[in-house]
Every structure is written in structure tokens, then in C-alpha cells.
CSV table of C-alpha atoms in Angstrom, one decimal:
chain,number,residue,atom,x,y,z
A,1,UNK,CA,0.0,0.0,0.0
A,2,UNK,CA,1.1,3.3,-0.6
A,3,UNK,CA,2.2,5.4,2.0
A,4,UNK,CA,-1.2,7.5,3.0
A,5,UNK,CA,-2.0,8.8,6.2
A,6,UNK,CA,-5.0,10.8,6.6
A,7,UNK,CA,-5.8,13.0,9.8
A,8,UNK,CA,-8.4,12.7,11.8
A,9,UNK,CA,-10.4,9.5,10.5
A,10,UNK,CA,-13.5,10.6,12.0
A,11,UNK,CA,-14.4,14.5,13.2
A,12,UNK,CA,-17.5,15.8,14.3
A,13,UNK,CA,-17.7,19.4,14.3
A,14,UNK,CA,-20.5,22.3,14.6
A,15,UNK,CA,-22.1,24.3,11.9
A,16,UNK,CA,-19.7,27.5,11.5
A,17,UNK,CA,-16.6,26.3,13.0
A,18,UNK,CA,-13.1,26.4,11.2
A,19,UNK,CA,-11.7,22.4,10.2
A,20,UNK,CA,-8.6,21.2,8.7
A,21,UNK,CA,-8.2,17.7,7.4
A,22,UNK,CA,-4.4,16.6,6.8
A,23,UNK,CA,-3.0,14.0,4.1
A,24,UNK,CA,0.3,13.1,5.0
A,25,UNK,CA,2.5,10.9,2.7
A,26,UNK,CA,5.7,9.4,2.6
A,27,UNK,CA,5.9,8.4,-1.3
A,28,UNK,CA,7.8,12.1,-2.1
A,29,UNK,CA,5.2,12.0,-4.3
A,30,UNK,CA,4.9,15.5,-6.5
A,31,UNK,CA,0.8,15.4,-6.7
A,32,UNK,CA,-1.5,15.2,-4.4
A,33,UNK,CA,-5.2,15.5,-4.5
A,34,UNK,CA,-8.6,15.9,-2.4
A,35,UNK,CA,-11.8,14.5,-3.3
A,36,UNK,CA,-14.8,14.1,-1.4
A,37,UNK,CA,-17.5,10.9,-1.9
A,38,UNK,CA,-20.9,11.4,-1.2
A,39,UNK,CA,-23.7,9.2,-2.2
A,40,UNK,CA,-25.1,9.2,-5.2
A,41,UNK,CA,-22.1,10.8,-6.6
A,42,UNK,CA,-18.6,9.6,-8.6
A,43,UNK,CA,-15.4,11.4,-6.2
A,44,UNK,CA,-15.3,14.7,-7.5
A,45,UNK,CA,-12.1,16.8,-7.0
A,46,UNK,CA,-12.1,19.9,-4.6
A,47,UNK,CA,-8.3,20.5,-4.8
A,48,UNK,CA,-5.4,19.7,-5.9
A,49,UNK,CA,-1.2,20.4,-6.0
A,50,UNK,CA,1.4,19.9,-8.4
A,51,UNK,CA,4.0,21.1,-5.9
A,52,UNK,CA,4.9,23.1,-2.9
A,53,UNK,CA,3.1,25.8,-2.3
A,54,UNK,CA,1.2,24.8,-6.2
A,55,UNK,CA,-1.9,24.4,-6.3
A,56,UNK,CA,-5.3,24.8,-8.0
A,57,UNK,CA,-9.1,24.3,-7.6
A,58,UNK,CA,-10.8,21.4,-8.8
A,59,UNK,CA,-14.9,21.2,-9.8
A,60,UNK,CA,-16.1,21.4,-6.0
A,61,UNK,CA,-13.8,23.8,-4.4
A,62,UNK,CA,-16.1,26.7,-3.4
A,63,UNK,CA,-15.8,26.6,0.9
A,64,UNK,CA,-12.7,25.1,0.7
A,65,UNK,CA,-8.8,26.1,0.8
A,66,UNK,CA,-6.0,23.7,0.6
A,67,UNK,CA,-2.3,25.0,1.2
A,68,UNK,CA,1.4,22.4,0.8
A,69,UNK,CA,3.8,23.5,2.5
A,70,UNK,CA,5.9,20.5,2.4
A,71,UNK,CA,6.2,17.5,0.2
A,72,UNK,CA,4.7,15.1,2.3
A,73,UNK,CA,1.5,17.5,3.8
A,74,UNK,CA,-1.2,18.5,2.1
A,75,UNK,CA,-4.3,20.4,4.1
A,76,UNK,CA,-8.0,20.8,3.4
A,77,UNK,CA,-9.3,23.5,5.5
A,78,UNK,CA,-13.3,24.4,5.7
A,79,UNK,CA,-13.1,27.7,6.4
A,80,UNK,CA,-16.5,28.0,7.8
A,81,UNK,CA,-18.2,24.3,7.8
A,82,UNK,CA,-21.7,23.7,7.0
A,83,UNK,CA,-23.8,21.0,6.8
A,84,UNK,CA,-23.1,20.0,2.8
A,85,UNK,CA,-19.9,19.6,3.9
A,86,UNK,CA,-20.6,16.7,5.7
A,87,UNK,CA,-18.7,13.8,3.8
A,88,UNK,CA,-16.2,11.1,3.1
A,89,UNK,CA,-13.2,12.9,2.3
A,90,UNK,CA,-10.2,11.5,0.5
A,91,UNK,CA,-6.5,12.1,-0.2
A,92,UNK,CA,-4.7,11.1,-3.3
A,93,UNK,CA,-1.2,11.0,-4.4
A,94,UNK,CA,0.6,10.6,-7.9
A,95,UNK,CA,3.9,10.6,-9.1
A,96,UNK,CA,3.1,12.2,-12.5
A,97,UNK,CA,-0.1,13.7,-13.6
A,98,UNK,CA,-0.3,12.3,-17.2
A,99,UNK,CA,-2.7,9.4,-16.2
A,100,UNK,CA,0.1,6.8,-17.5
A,101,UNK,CA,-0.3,3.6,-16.5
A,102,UNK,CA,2.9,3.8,-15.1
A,103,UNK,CA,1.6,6.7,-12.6
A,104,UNK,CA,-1.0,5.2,-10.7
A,105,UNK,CA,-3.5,7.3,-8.5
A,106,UNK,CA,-3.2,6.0,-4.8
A,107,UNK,CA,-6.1,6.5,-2.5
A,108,UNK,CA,-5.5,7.2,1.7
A,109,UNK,CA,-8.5,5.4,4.0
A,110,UNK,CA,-10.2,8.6,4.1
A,111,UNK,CA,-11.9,10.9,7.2
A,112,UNK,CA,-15.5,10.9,7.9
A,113,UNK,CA,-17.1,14.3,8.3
A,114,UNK,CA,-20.1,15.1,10.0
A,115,UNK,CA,-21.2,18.4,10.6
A,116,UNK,CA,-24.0,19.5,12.9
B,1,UNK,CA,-19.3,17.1,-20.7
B,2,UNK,CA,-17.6,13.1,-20.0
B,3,UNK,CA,-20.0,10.4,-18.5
B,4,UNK,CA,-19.3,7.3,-16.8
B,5,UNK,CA,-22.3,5.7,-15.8
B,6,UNK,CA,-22.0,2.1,-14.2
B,7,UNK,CA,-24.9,-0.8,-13.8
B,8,UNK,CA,-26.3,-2.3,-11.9
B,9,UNK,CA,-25.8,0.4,-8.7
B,10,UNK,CA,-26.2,-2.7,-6.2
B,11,UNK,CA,-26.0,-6.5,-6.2
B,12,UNK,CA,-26.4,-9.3,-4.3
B,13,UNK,CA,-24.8,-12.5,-5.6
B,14,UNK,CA,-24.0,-15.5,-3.5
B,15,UNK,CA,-20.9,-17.1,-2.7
B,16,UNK,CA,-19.0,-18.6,-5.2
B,17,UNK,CA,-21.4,-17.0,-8.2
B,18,UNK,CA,-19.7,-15.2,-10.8
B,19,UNK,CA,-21.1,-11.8,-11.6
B,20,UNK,CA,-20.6,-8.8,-13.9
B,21,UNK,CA,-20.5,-5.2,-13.7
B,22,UNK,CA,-20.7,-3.0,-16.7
B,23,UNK,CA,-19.0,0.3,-17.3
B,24,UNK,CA,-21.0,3.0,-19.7
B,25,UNK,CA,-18.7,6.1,-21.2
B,26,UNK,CA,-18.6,9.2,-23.3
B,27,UNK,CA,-15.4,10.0,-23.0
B,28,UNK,CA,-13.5,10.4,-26.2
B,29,UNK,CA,-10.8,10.1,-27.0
B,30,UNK,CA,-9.1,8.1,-23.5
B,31,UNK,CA,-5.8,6.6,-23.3
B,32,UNK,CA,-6.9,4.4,-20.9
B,33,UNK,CA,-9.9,2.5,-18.2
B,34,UNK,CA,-9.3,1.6,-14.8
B,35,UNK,CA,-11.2,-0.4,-12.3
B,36,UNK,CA,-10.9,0.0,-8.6
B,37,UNK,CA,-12.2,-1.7,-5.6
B,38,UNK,CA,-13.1,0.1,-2.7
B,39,UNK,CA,-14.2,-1.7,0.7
B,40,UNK,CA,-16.3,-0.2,3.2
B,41,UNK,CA,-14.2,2.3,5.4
B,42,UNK,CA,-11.0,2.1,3.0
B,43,UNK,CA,-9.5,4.1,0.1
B,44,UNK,CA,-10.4,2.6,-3.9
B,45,UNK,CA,-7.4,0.8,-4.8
B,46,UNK,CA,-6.6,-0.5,-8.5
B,47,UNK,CA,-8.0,-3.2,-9.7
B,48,UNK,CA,-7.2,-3.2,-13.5
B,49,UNK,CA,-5.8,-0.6,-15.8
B,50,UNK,CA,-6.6,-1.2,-19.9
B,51,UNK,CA,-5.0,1.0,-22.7
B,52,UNK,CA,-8.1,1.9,-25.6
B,53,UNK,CA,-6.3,-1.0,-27.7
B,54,UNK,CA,-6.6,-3.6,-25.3
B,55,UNK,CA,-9.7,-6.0,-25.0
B,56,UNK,CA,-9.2,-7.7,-21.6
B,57,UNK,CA,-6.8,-7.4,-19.0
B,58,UNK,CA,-7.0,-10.3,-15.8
B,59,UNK,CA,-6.2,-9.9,-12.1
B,60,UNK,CA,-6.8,-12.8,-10.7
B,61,UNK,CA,-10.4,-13.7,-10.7
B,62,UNK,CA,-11.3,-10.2,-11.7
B,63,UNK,CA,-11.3,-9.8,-15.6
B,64,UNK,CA,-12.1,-6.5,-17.5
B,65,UNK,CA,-13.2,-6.2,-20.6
B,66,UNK,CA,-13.1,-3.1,-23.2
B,67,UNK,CA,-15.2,-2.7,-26.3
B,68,UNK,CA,-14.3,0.9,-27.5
B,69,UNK,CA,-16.7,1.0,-30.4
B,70,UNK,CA,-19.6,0.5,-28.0
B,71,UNK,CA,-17.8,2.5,-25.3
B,72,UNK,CA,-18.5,-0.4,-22.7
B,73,UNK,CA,-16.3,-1.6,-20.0
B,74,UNK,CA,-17.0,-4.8,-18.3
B,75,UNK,CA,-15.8,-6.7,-15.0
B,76,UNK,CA,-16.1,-10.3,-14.5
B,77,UNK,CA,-15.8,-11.4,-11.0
B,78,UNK,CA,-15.5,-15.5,-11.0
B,79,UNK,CA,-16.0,-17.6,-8.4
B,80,UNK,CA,-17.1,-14.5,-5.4
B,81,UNK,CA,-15.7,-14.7,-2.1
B,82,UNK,CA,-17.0,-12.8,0.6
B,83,UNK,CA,-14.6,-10.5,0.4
B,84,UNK,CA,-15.4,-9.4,-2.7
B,85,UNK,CA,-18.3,-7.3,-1.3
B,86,UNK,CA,-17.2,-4.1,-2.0
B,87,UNK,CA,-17.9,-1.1,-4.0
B,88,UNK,CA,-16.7,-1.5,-7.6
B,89,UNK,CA,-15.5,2.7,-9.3
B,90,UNK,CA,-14.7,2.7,-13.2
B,91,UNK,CA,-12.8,5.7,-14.3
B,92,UNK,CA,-11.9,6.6,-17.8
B,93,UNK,CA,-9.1,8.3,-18.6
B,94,UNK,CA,-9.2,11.4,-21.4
B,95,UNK,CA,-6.5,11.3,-23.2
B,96,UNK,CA,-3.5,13.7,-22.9
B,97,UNK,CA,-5.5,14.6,-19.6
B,98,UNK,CA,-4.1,15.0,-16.2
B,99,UNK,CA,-5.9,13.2,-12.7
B,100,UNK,CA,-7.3,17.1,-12.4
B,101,UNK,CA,-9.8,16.1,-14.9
B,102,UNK,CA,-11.1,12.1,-14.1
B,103,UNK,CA,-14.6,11.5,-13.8
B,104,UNK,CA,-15.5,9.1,-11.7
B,105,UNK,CA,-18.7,6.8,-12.3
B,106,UNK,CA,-21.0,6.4,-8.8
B,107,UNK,CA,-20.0,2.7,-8.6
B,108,UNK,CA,-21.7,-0.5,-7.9
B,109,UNK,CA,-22.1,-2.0,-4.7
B,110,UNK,CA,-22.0,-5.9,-4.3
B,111,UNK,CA,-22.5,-7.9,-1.5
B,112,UNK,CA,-21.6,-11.6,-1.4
B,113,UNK,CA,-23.6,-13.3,0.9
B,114,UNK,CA,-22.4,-16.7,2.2
């Protein structure tokens, strides 16, 4: 398995209230990605990095910032959370972003997000 | 815009069945079609990855198939074990295109009951 660790695995937090979700990795991977599941939908993107301190929004990023400070960190912070935002969200790393075969997207186990 | 849209979106199969899951697309052109399995509480992981010019690519007892005229994608599970029960993602791959632009299908859910 590739080396994914994501931060908390389960939070519970109130309506209005400032969360950050880390992705930690030890791959040295250069891309890393967020995407939330919800049901009923396909994982859509909300962020994503091609580097330190490089990044970009992906289809569902409105409420949410990401910053990469380091290689191995990257953060997804809900500004103000809200119940929408309650979700599975998930971490992804790449070597390359050309969807090679040879660059395989790697998954983390996720964090559960519930907000009330 | 791209469309993956997978069938059935749950099944129940018993153990030791075979069973398929089929893969729907309108992307065009793709380079290539992956299959992942994702298990309740866990991350998808790859199952199989096919270029457009291949027909079938095997793991195991998982076997995908890819018509590209039809643009359908099939798995074949044979012989179900229980822990096959899973949630089964098909992703299809634009070509030239970067993991900032995938579209995911909604998956199927099976359950293999013993």
C-alpha cells in the first residue's frame, strides 16, 4: 500500500466552525489531491497540488482552501463548515499527472465528516 | 461534458457466483480505463488498468473487458468470495489529460452473501 495517512479519521464538528483535514505521505510523491464521496455521486475533485506551495481548484472547491507547505503535507481547510460539507473525504497521491499507466493514483482510507 | 455511468448500482450474488458489472462512457478520445475496488471504510485501490487498444486485461479472478466501439467496460468477478463485497469505481481516462480532470462513475455495490 502506498504510503497514506489521513488526519483525523473521523471528526465531528458544529455548523460555523473552522476544520482542517491533513493527508500526510511518505511516497515524495509530487501530486496530491482531495476528493470528497458522497452518495449518489462519482469522487469529484475539490483540490489539488502539483508542488509546494502549487496548487489549484478542482470542480467542487467553493468553501474550501488547501495549502502544501511541504512535500509530504497536504491540508484541506473548511473555512466556515456547513452541513453540505458533511462527507467522506479522501486524499490522493501521484507521481506524475499524465494518467500513465505507469503513474497510478493511490487512495488514503479517508476521514468521515459530520457536521451538525 | 464526460459520462461514466455504471450498472447495476447494487447487487447481491451468493458465494462462489460469478457476476458482472458494466461500465458506460462518453469520454472520447481516453488513453486508458481503470477499475478499482473500494471496501467499506478504506481508500479505492486498482483493480485493473486497460490502454483503448486492449480487450481484456486479468487480475486474478477479476477480468475487465473493453469494447471501445460500444464504449463499454465490463468486469467479470469468478468464483465471489466474501470479500469481494465491496464497491466496484470505473474511471476513464481522457487522453492527454491530467488526474485534475477524471470522472469518476458512482460505482456498484455488491454484496456476497455466504
Amino acid at each position: 500500500d502506498a504510503g497514506i495517512t489521513q488526519s483525523p479519521r473521523h471528526k465531528v464538528t458544529e455548523t460555523g466552525t473552522p476544520v482542517t483535514l491533513r493527508c500526510h505521505q511518505t511516497e515524495n510523491h509530487r501530486y496530491m489531491y482531495w476528493y470528497r464521496q458522497d452518495p449518489g455521486h462519482g469522487l469529484r475533485l475539490i483540490h489539488y497540488s502539483y508542488g509546494v506551495k502549487d496548487t489549484d481548484k478542482g470542480e467542487v472547491s467553493d468553501g474550501y482552501s488547501v495549502s502544501r507547505s511541504k512535500t509530504e503535507d497536504f491540508l484541506l481547510t473548511l473555512e466556515s463548515a456547513t452541513s453540505s460539507q458533511t462527507s467522506v473525504y479522501f486524499c490522493a497521491i501521484s507521481e506524475w499527472d499524465r494518467t500513465g499507466i505507469n503513474s497510478p493514483l493511490h487512495f488514503g482510507n479517508g476521514t468521515r465528516l459530520t457536521v451538525t | 461534458k464526460n459520462q461514466v455511468e455504471q450498472s447495476p448500482q447494487s447487487l447481491i450474488i451468493l458465494e462462489g457466483k460469478n457476476c458482472t458489472l458494466q461500465c458506460n462512457y462518453t469520454v472520447s478520445p481516453f488513453s486508458n480505463l481503470r477499475w478499482y475496488k473500494q471496501d467499506t471504510g478504506r481508500g479505492p485501490v486498482s483493480l485493473t488498468i486497460m490502454t483503448f487498444s486492449e480487450n481484456t486485461k486479468s487480475n486474478g479472478r477479476y477480468t475487465a473487458t473493453l469494447d471501445a466501439d460500444t464504449k463499454q467496460s465490463s468486469l467479470h468477478i469468478t468464483a465471489s468470495q466474501l470479500s469481494d463485497s465491496a464497491s466496484y469505481i470505473c474511471v476513464v481516462i481522457p487522453t492527454n489529460s491530467g488526474y485534475s480532470t477524471l470522472t469518476f462513475g458512482k460505482g456498484t455495490m455488491l454484496l456476497v452473501s455466504p
